[in-house]
Amino acid sequence: MTIGFIGVGKMASAIIKGIQKTGHDIIISGSSLDRSEAIARELGVTAAKSHQALIDEADIIILGIKPQMFEKVLSGLTITKPILSMAAGITLQQLADLTDPSLALIRIMPNMNAKIGQSTTGICFNSQVSEALKALAYQITDSFGSTFELAEKDFDAFTAIAGSSPAYIALFIEALAQAGVKNGLTKAQALEMVNQTVLATANNLLNTKESPHDLIDQVCSPGGTTIAGLTDLEKTGLTHSVISAIDTTIDKAQSMTKRG
């Protein structure tokens, strides 16, 4: 199977490194032939002479181009192969309008953890996608993390919860580390402690299948230090702030979709 990438930015490059473990052939086409050849050498893949040459050779096409470039890049191309798009705000219907409504179309939303092979990726399909093609799509997305199939109407919520949230989680980690520095730790010490604790806590929840509330109850002793800190977090509105940030992210994603 030959997988072709049109657009080879940071996310596409991270995904390619995952796909290389599956044994499929990979060809790429970037903004220019010189750039394509340079990236191809770096990644150990093949550069196509043009977007159309890539389309003609590939069995499935992965679009790694920016949403605002879709119309410009796709205009004039003759596409007869299945398409997998990772662009935020470009719906399956919009992709069909830009290409061909009879094509098998797949939409994914990976996150930045793809660069370490641990992306949380959302996926949905149009009605033209066969079971065999779905299996291939899963093989592709599972090669760089975990895949969650969901209705397209839920993509904006997924984008906020899994796509944008690494930035919010990193902000929380940074805040905890700053608190450590304020109380005498070095920044390096505090960051290592916090990173290990966040990782272990997530693994604890995944492995035990306990709810976050269960874990909170286990950590909190009556009249203890943890409940005092939790009470202060709620006094300053942590839960409300997180939910508000997710709502704002979803609103922005929906406005991008409508504008697109």
PDB file of C-alpha atoms in Angstrom:
ATOM      1  CA  MET A   1       0.000   0.000   0.000  1.00  0.00           C
ATOM      2  CA  THR A   2       1.315   3.462  -0.907  1.00  0.00           C
ATOM      3  CA  ILE A   3       0.301   6.355   1.345  1.00  0.00           C
ATOM      4  CA  GLY A   4       0.742   9.863  -0.030  1.00  0.00           C
ATOM      5  CA  PHE A   5       1.036  13.066   1.990  1.00  0.00           C
ATOM      6  CA  ILE A   6       0.193  16.431   0.456  1.00  0.00           C
ATOM      7  CA  GLY A   7       1.636  18.923   2.932  1.00  0.00           C
ATOM      8  CA  VAL A   8       4.422  17.815   5.243  1.00  0.00           C
ATOM      9  CA  GLY A   9       4.496  20.063   8.308  1.00  0.00           C
ATOM     10  CA  LYS A  10       5.367  19.078  11.882  1.00  0.00           C
ATOM     11  CA  MET A  11       2.212  17.032  12.459  1.00  0.00           C
ATOM     12  CA  ALA A  12       2.467  15.182   9.145  1.00  0.00           C
ATOM     13  CA  SER A  13       6.144  14.452   9.814  1.00  0.00           C
ATOM     14  CA  ALA A  14       5.301  13.015  13.234  1.00  0.00           C
ATOM     15  CA  ILE A  15       2.559  10.857  11.717  1.00  0.00           C
ATOM     16  CA  ILE A  16       4.886   9.611   8.982  1.00  0.00           C
ATOM     17  CA  LYS A  17       7.318   8.343  11.622  1.00  0.00           C
ATOM     18  CA  GLY A  18       4.500   6.267  13.088  1.00  0.00           C
ATOM     19  CA  ILE A  19       3.279   4.949   9.749  1.00  0.00           C
ATOM     20  CA  GLN A  20       6.807   3.859   8.813  1.00  0.00           C
ATOM     21  CA  LYS A  21       6.457   1.096  11.418  1.00  0.00           C
ATOM     22  CA  THR A  22       3.531  -0.410   9.461  1.00  0.00           C
ATOM     23  CA  GLY A  23       5.632  -1.258   6.400  1.00  0.00           C
ATOM     24  CA  HIS A  24       3.571   0.828   3.942  1.00  0.00           C
ATOM     25  CA  ASP A  25       5.351   2.886   1.284  1.00  0.00           C
ATOM     26  CA  ILE A  26       5.162   6.651   1.806  1.00  0.00           C
ATOM     27  CA  ILE A  27       5.448   9.449  -0.744  1.00  0.00           C
ATOM     28  CA  ILE A  28       5.211  13.164  -0.026  1.00  0.00           C
ATOM     29  CA  SER A  29       4.588  16.410  -1.858  1.00  0.00           C
ATOM     30  CA  GLY A  30       5.171  19.733  -0.123  1.00  0.00           C
ATOM     31  CA  SER A  31       5.044  23.382  -1.103  1.00  0.00           C
ATOM     32  CA  SER A  32       7.867  22.948  -3.628  1.00  0.00           C
ATOM     33  CA  LEU A  33       9.867  20.099  -5.128  1.00  0.00           C
ATOM     34  CA  ASP A  34      13.061  21.285  -3.424  1.00  0.00           C
ATOM     35  CA  ARG A  35      11.334  21.285  -0.022  1.00  0.00           C
ATOM     36  CA  SER A  36       9.719  17.910  -0.713  1.00  0.00           C
ATOM     37  CA  GLU A  37      13.069  16.345  -1.594  1.00  0.00           C
ATOM     38  CA  ALA A  38      14.752  17.832   1.489  1.00  0.00           C
ATOM     39  CA  ILE A  39      12.042  16.537   3.843  1.00  0.00           C
ATOM     40  CA  ALA A  40      11.990  13.174   2.053  1.00  0.00           C
ATOM     41  CA  ARG A  41      15.721  12.745   2.682  1.00  0.00           C
ATOM     42  CA  GLU A  42      15.256  13.675   6.338  1.00  0.00           C
ATOM     43  CA  LEU A  43      12.356  11.245   6.859  1.00  0.00           C
ATOM     44  CA  GLY A  44      13.589   8.446   4.631  1.00  0.00           C
ATOM     45  CA  VAL A  45      10.620   8.527   2.237  1.00  0.00           C
ATOM     46  CA  THR A  46      10.055   9.332  -1.442  1.00  0.00           C
ATOM     47  CA  ALA A  47       9.283  12.780  -2.869  1.00  0.00           C
ATOM     48  CA  ALA A  48       6.734  13.082  -5.679  1.00  0.00           C
ATOM     49  CA  LYS A  49       7.406  15.452  -8.563  1.00  0.00           C
ATOM     50  CA  SER A  50       4.060  17.201  -7.985  1.00  0.00           C
ATOM     51  CA  HIS A  51       0.787  16.925  -6.088  1.00  0.00           C
ATOM     52  CA  GLN A  52      -0.852  15.310  -9.113  1.00  0.00           C
ATOM     53  CA  ALA A  53       1.997  12.834  -9.534  1.00  0.00           C
ATOM     54  CA  LEU A  54       1.537  11.849  -5.899  1.00  0.00           C
ATOM     55  CA  ILE A  55      -2.219  11.409  -6.369  1.00  0.00           C
ATOM     56  CA  ASP A  56      -1.676   9.211  -9.393  1.00  0.00           C
ATOM     57  CA  GLU A  57       0.753   6.935  -7.504  1.00  0.00           C
ATOM     58  CA  ALA A  58      -0.770   6.746  -4.021  1.00  0.00           C
ATOM     59  CA  ASP A  59      -3.515   4.376  -2.846  1.00  0.00           C
ATOM     60  CA  ILE A  60      -4.722   6.828  -0.177  1.00  0.00           C
ATOM     61  CA  ILE A  61      -3.998  10.546   0.162  1.00  0.00           C
ATOM     62  CA  ILE A  62      -3.438  12.258   3.511  1.00  0.00           C
ATOM     63  CA  LEU A  63      -3.939  16.019   3.469  1.00  0.00           C
ATOM     64  CA  GLY A  64      -1.608  17.816   5.861  1.00  0.00           C
ATOM     65  CA  ILE A  65      -2.220  21.308   4.501  1.00  0.00           C
ATOM     66  CA  LYS A  66      -3.559  24.266   6.481  1.00  0.00           C
ATOM     67  CA  PRO A  67      -7.360  24.750   6.315  1.00  0.00           C
ATOM     68  CA  GLN A  68      -7.047  28.133   4.598  1.00  0.00           C
ATOM     69  CA  MET A  69      -4.963  26.542   1.826  1.00  0.00           C
ATOM     70  CA  PHE A  70      -7.403  23.763   0.903  1.00  0.00           C
ATOM     71  CA  GLU A  71      -9.155  25.509  -1.974  1.00  0.00           C
ATOM     72  CA  LYS A  72      -5.912  26.836  -3.454  1.00  0.00           C
ATOM     73  CA  VAL A  73      -4.046  23.520  -3.216  1.00  0.00           C
ATOM     74  CA  LEU A  74      -6.891  21.245  -4.334  1.00  0.00           C
ATOM     75  CA  SER A  75      -8.025  23.441  -7.224  1.00  0.00           C
ATOM     76  CA  GLY A  76      -7.092  21.864 -10.536  1.00  0.00           C
ATOM     77  CA  LEU A  77      -6.155  18.481  -9.102  1.00  0.00           C
ATOM     78  CA  THR A  78      -7.887  15.327 -10.324  1.00  0.00           C
ATOM     79  CA  ILE A  79      -8.429  13.134  -7.288  1.00  0.00           C
ATOM     80  CA  THR A  80      -9.814   9.619  -7.628  1.00  0.00           C
ATOM     81  CA  LYS A  81      -8.338   8.079  -4.471  1.00  0.00           C
ATOM     82  CA  PRO A  82      -9.613   8.006  -0.868  1.00  0.00           C
ATOM     83  CA  ILE A  83      -8.704  11.075   1.174  1.00  0.00           C
ATOM     84  CA  LEU A  84      -7.801  11.370   4.842  1.00  0.00           C
ATOM     85  CA  SER A  85      -7.821  14.965   6.101  1.00  0.00           C
ATOM     86  CA  MET A  86      -6.369  16.238   9.383  1.00  0.00           C
ATOM     87  CA  ALA A  87      -7.398  19.887   8.936  1.00  0.00           C
ATOM     88  CA  ALA A  88      -9.310  21.550  11.772  1.00  0.00           C
ATOM     89  CA  GLY A  89     -12.573  23.136  10.685  1.00  0.00           C
ATOM     90  CA  ILE A  90     -12.851  21.362   7.307  1.00  0.00           C
ATOM     91  CA  THR A  91     -15.910  19.099   7.406  1.00  0.00           C
ATOM     92  CA  LEU A  92     -16.436  15.993   5.316  1.00  0.00           C
ATOM     93  CA  GLN A  93     -19.075  17.860   3.320  1.00  0.00           C
ATOM     94  CA  GLN A  94     -16.732  20.773   2.645  1.00  0.00           C
ATOM     95  CA  LEU A  95     -14.036  18.322   1.585  1.00  0.00           C
ATOM     96  CA  ALA A  96     -16.512  16.604  -0.745  1.00  0.00           C
ATOM     97  CA  ASP A  97     -17.456  19.982  -2.249  1.00  0.00           C
ATOM     98  CA  LEU A  98     -13.776  20.730  -2.908  1.00  0.00           C
ATOM     99  CA  THR A  99     -13.034  17.313  -4.442  1.00  0.00           C
ATOM    100  CA  ASP A 100     -15.697  14.780  -5.478  1.00  0.00           C
ATOM    101  CA  PRO A 101     -18.811  13.694  -3.500  1.00  0.00           C
ATOM    102  CA  SER A 102     -18.294  10.113  -4.676  1.00  0.00           C
ATOM    103  CA  LEU A 103     -14.884   9.816  -2.983  1.00  0.00           C
ATOM    104  CA  ALA A 104     -14.288   7.911   0.250  1.00  0.00           C
ATOM    105  CA  LEU A 105     -13.444  10.639   2.773  1.00  0.00           C
ATOM    106  CA  ILE A 106     -11.993  10.321   6.254  1.00  0.00           C
ATOM    107  CA  ARG A 107     -11.477  13.063   8.799  1.00  0.00           C
ATOM    108  CA  ILE A 108      -9.043  12.800  11.689  1.00  0.00           C
ATOM    109  CA  MET A 109      -7.987  15.093  14.515  1.00  0.00           C
ATOM    110  CA  PRO A 110      -4.616  14.092  16.021  1.00  0.00           C
ATOM    111  CA  ASN A 111      -2.873  15.983  18.793  1.00  0.00           C
ATOM    112  CA  MET A 112       0.718  17.065  19.319  1.00  0.00           C
ATOM    113  CA  ASN A 113       1.584  13.904  21.241  1.00  0.00           C
ATOM    114  CA  ALA A 114       1.855  12.214  17.841  1.00  0.00           C
ATOM    115  CA  LYS A 115       5.509  13.259  17.928  1.00  0.00           C
ATOM    116  CA  ILE A 116       6.116  10.639  20.654  1.00  0.00           C
ATOM    117  CA  GLY A 117       3.704   8.104  19.138  1.00  0.00           C
ATOM    118  CA  GLN A 118       1.002   8.778  21.731  1.00  0.00           C
ATOM    119  CA  SER A 119      -1.555  10.971  19.966  1.00  0.00           C
ATOM    120  CA  THR A 120      -5.181  10.908  21.012  1.00  0.00           C
ATOM    121  CA  THR A 121      -6.847  10.949  17.577  1.00  0.00           C
ATOM    122  CA  GLY A 122     -10.488  11.413  16.648  1.00  0.00           C
ATOM    123  CA  ILE A 123     -11.777   9.844  13.432  1.00  0.00           C
ATOM    124  CA  CYS A 124     -14.976   9.836  11.371  1.00  0.00           C
ATOM    125  CA  PHE A 125     -15.959   8.620   7.905  1.00  0.00           C
ATOM    126  CA  ASN A 126     -18.366   9.437   5.116  1.00  0.00           C
ATOM    127  CA  SER A 127     -20.723   6.826   3.705  1.00  0.00           C
ATOM    128  CA  GLN A 128     -18.329   5.902   0.868  1.00  0.00           C
ATOM    129  CA  VAL A 129     -15.723   4.388   3.201  1.00  0.00           C
ATOM    130  CA  SER A 130     -15.633   0.574   3.100  1.00  0.00           C
ATOM    131  CA  GLU A 131     -14.850  -1.648   6.075  1.00  0.00           C
ATOM    132  CA  ALA A 132     -11.480  -2.485   4.528  1.00  0.00           C
ATOM    133  CA  LEU A 133     -10.645   1.198   4.179  1.00  0.00           C
ATOM    134  CA  LYS A 134     -11.761   1.826   7.771  1.00  0.00           C
ATOM    135  CA  ALA A 135      -9.354  -0.886   8.902  1.00  0.00           C
ATOM    136  CA  LEU A 136      -6.531   0.798   6.963  1.00  0.00           C
ATOM    137  CA  ALA A 137      -7.407   4.176   8.489  1.00  0.00           C
ATOM    138  CA  TYR A 138      -7.302   2.657  11.968  1.00  0.00           C
ATOM    139  CA  GLN A 139      -3.964   1.029  11.199  1.00  0.00           C
ATOM    140  CA  ILE A 140      -2.625   4.439  10.180  1.00  0.00           C
ATOM    141  CA  THR A 141      -3.920   6.346  13.213  1.00  0.00           C
ATOM    142  CA  ASP A 142      -3.106   3.583  15.711  1.00  0.00           C
ATOM    143  CA  SER A 143       0.506   3.667  14.476  1.00  0.00           C
ATOM    144  CA  PHE A 144       1.008   7.010  16.232  1.00  0.00           C
ATOM    145  CA  GLY A 145      -1.337   6.694  19.237  1.00  0.00           C
ATOM    146  CA  SER A 146      -4.915   5.844  20.223  1.00  0.00           C
ATOM    147  CA  THR A 147      -7.959   6.274  17.973  1.00  0.00           C
ATOM    148  CA  PHE A 148     -11.490   7.269  18.954  1.00  0.00           C
ATOM    149  CA  GLU A 149     -14.290   6.972  16.394  1.00  0.00           C
ATOM    150  CA  LEU A 150     -17.011   9.565  16.915  1.00  0.00           C
ATOM    151  CA  ALA A 151     -19.784  11.360  15.069  1.00  0.00           C
ATOM    152  CA  GLU A 152     -18.581  14.369  13.114  1.00  0.00           C
ATOM    153  CA  LYS A 153     -20.888  16.625  15.149  1.00  0.00           C
ATOM    154  CA  ASP A 154     -18.694  15.816  18.169  1.00  0.00           C
ATOM    155  CA  PHE A 155     -15.415  16.760  16.492  1.00  0.00           C
ATOM    156  CA  ASP A 156     -15.362  20.286  17.921  1.00  0.00           C
ATOM    157  CA  ALA A 157     -15.756  18.932  21.456  1.00  0.00           C
ATOM    158  CA  PHE A 158     -13.043  16.356  20.757  1.00  0.00           C
ATOM    159  CA  THR A 159     -10.759  19.108  19.431  1.00  0.00           C
ATOM    160  CA  ALA A 160     -11.116  20.959  22.723  1.00  0.00           C
ATOM    161  CA  ILE A 161     -10.863  17.940  25.027  1.00  0.00           C
ATOM    162  CA  ALA A 162      -8.019  16.133  23.263  1.00  0.00           C
ATOM    163  CA  GLY A 163      -6.576  18.439  20.614  1.00  0.00           C
ATOM    164  CA  SER A 164      -6.160  21.691  22.539  1.00  0.00           C
ATOM    165  CA  SER A 165      -5.990  20.320  26.073  1.00  0.00           C
ATOM    166  CA  PRO A 166      -2.258  19.415  26.016  1.00  0.00           C
ATOM    167  CA  ALA A 167      -1.659  23.184  26.159  1.00  0.00           C
ATOM    168  CA  TYR A 168      -4.030  23.548  29.109  1.00  0.00           C
ATOM    169  CA  ILE A 169      -2.466  20.574  30.901  1.00  0.00           C
ATOM    170  CA  ALA A 170       0.998  22.043  30.278  1.00  0.00           C
ATOM    171  CA  LEU A 171      -0.181  25.339  31.773  1.00  0.00           C
ATOM    172  CA  PHE A 172      -1.359  23.501  34.913  1.00  0.00           C
ATOM    173  CA  ILE A 173       1.996  21.696  35.125  1.00  0.00           C
ATOM    174  CA  GLU A 174       3.815  25.006  34.757  1.00  0.00           C
ATOM    175  CA  ALA A 175       1.700  26.553  37.517  1.00  0.00           C
ATOM    176  CA  LEU A 176       2.460  23.677  39.896  1.00  0.00           C
ATOM    177  CA  ALA A 177       6.171  23.983  39.110  1.00  0.00           C
ATOM    178  CA  GLN A 178       6.090  27.731  39.760  1.00  0.00           C
ATOM    179  CA  ALA A 179       4.472  27.017  43.125  1.00  0.00           C
ATOM    180  CA  GLY A 180       7.351  24.673  43.879  1.00  0.00           C
ATOM    181  CA  VAL A 181       9.884  27.356  42.991  1.00  0.00           C
ATOM    182  CA  LYS A 182       8.003  29.843  45.198  1.00  0.00           C
ATOM    183  CA  ASN A 183       8.452  27.420  48.083  1.00  0.00           C
ATOM    184  CA  GLY A 184      12.161  26.752  47.624  1.00  0.00           C
ATOM    185  CA  LEU A 185      12.547  24.050  44.953  1.00  0.00           C
ATOM    186  CA  THR A 186      14.555  24.586  41.788  1.00  0.00           C
ATOM    187  CA  LYS A 187      12.544  24.793  38.581  1.00  0.00           C
ATOM    188  CA  ALA A 188      14.148  21.586  37.297  1.00  0.00           C
ATOM    189  CA  GLN A 189      13.291  19.722  40.497  1.00  0.00           C
ATOM    190  CA  ALA A 190       9.725  20.987  40.529  1.00  0.00           C
ATOM    191  CA  LEU A 191       9.082  20.163  36.869  1.00  0.00           C
ATOM    192  CA  GLU A 192      10.405  16.627  37.179  1.00  0.00           C
ATOM    193  CA  MET A 193       8.287  16.015  40.274  1.00  0.00           C
ATOM    194  CA  VAL A 194       5.139  17.420  38.680  1.00  0.00           C
ATOM    195  CA  ASN A 195       5.619  15.656  35.331  1.00  0.00           C
ATOM    196  CA  GLN A 196       6.096  12.285  37.022  1.00  0.00           C
ATOM    197  CA  THR A 197       3.100  12.851  39.288  1.00  0.00           C
ATOM    198  CA  VAL A 198       0.788  13.893  36.438  1.00  0.00           C
ATOM    199  CA  LEU A 199       1.889  10.894  34.342  1.00  0.00           C
ATOM    200  CA  ALA A 200       1.424   8.459  37.214  1.00  0.00           C
ATOM    201  CA  THR A 201      -1.966   9.904  38.154  1.00  0.00           C
ATOM    202  CA  ALA A 202      -3.262   9.513  34.588  1.00  0.00           C
ATOM    203  CA  ASN A 203      -1.941   5.942  34.459  1.00  0.00           C
ATOM    204  CA  ASN A 204      -3.538   5.244  37.844  1.00  0.00           C
ATOM    205  CA  LEU A 205      -6.947   6.322  36.538  1.00  0.00           C
ATOM    206  CA  LEU A 206      -6.519   4.376  33.284  1.00  0.00           C
ATOM    207  CA  ASN A 207      -5.327   1.188  34.952  1.00  0.00           C
ATOM    208  CA  THR A 208      -7.721   1.072  37.918  1.00  0.00           C
ATOM    209  CA  LYS A 209     -10.765   2.393  35.993  1.00  0.00           C
ATOM    210  CA  GLU A 210     -11.593   4.455  39.069  1.00  0.00           C
ATOM    211  CA  SER A 211     -13.243   7.834  38.632  1.00  0.00           C
ATOM    212  CA  PRO A 212     -11.324  11.046  39.379  1.00  0.00           C
ATOM    213  CA  HIS A 213     -13.633  11.562  42.361  1.00  0.00           C
ATOM    214  CA  ASP A 214     -12.615   8.149  43.731  1.00  0.00           C
ATOM    215  CA  LEU A 215      -8.956   9.145  43.562  1.00  0.00           C
ATOM    216  CA  ILE A 216      -9.674  12.533  45.142  1.00  0.00           C
ATOM    217  CA  ASP A 217     -11.466  10.870  48.048  1.00  0.00           C
ATOM    218  CA  GLN A 218      -8.535   8.480  48.559  1.00  0.00           C
ATOM    219  CA  VAL A 219      -5.998  11.322  48.737  1.00  0.00           C
ATOM    220  CA  CYS A 220      -8.056  13.614  50.978  1.00  0.00           C
ATOM    221  CA  SER A 221      -7.859  12.981  54.729  1.00  0.00           C
ATOM    222  CA  PRO A 222     -10.460  14.633  56.977  1.00  0.00           C
ATOM    223  CA  GLY A 223      -9.182  18.044  57.991  1.00  0.00           C
ATOM    224  CA  GLY A 224      -5.950  17.432  56.042  1.00  0.00           C
ATOM    225  CA  THR A 225      -3.723  19.397  53.705  1.00  0.00           C
ATOM    226  CA  THR A 226      -5.192  18.126  50.417  1.00  0.00           C
ATOM    227  CA  ILE A 227      -8.781  19.063  51.162  1.00  0.00           C
ATOM    228  CA  ALA A 228      -7.590  22.504  52.246  1.00  0.00           C
ATOM    229  CA  GLY A 229      -5.875  22.979  48.874  1.00  0.00           C
ATOM    230  CA  LEU A 230      -8.839  21.596  46.925  1.00  0.00           C
ATOM    231  CA  THR A 231     -11.201  23.958  48.716  1.00  0.00           C
ATOM    232  CA  ASP A 232      -8.971  26.869  47.741  1.00  0.00           C
ATOM    233  CA  LEU A 233      -8.854  25.700  44.108  1.00  0.00           C
ATOM    234  CA  GLU A 234     -12.646  25.688  43.979  1.00  0.00           C
ATOM    235  CA  LYS A 235     -12.798  29.033  45.775  1.00  0.00           C
ATOM    236  CA  THR A 236     -10.740  30.516  42.959  1.00  0.00           C
ATOM    237  CA  GLY A 237     -12.851  28.691  40.342  1.00  0.00           C
ATOM    238  CA  LEU A 238     -10.657  25.958  38.841  1.00  0.00           C
ATOM    239  CA  THR A 239     -13.549  23.769  37.604  1.00  0.00           C
ATOM    240  CA  HIS A 240     -15.445  26.751  36.196  1.00  0.00           C
ATOM    241  CA  SER A 241     -12.294  28.054  34.483  1.00  0.00           C
ATOM    242  CA  VAL A 242     -11.564  24.700  32.836  1.00  0.00           C
ATOM    243  CA  ILE A 243     -15.128  24.261  31.575  1.00  0.00           C
ATOM    244  CA  SER A 244     -15.204  27.847  30.341  1.00  0.00           C
ATOM    245  CA  ALA A 245     -11.929  27.332  28.458  1.00  0.00           C
ATOM    246  CA  ILE A 246     -13.304  24.197  26.768  1.00  0.00           C
ATOM    247  CA  ASP A 247     -16.526  26.012  25.830  1.00  0.00           C
ATOM    248  CA  THR A 248     -14.488  28.877  24.356  1.00  0.00           C
ATOM    249  CA  THR A 249     -12.359  26.432  22.369  1.00  0.00           C
ATOM    250  CA  ILE A 250     -15.479  24.711  20.996  1.00  0.00           C
ATOM    251  CA  ASP A 251     -17.029  28.069  20.048  1.00  0.00           C
ATOM    252  CA  LYS A 252     -13.855  28.987  18.162  1.00  0.00           C
ATOM    253  CA  ALA A 253     -13.773  25.634  16.364  1.00  0.00           C
ATOM    254  CA  GLN A 254     -17.417  26.002  15.344  1.00  0.00           C
ATOM    255  CA  SER A 255     -16.808  29.516  14.015  1.00  0.00           C
ATOM    256  CA  MET A 256     -13.898  28.203  11.936  1.00  0.00           C
ATOM    257  CA  THR A 257     -16.113  25.453  10.484  1.00  0.00           C
ATOM    258  CA  LYS A 258     -18.846  27.920   9.535  1.00  0.00           C
ATOM    259  CA  ARG A 259     -16.350  30.314   8.027  1.00  0.00           C
ATOM    260  CA  GLY A 260     -14.698  27.450   6.125  1.00  0.00           C
TER     261      GLY A 260
END
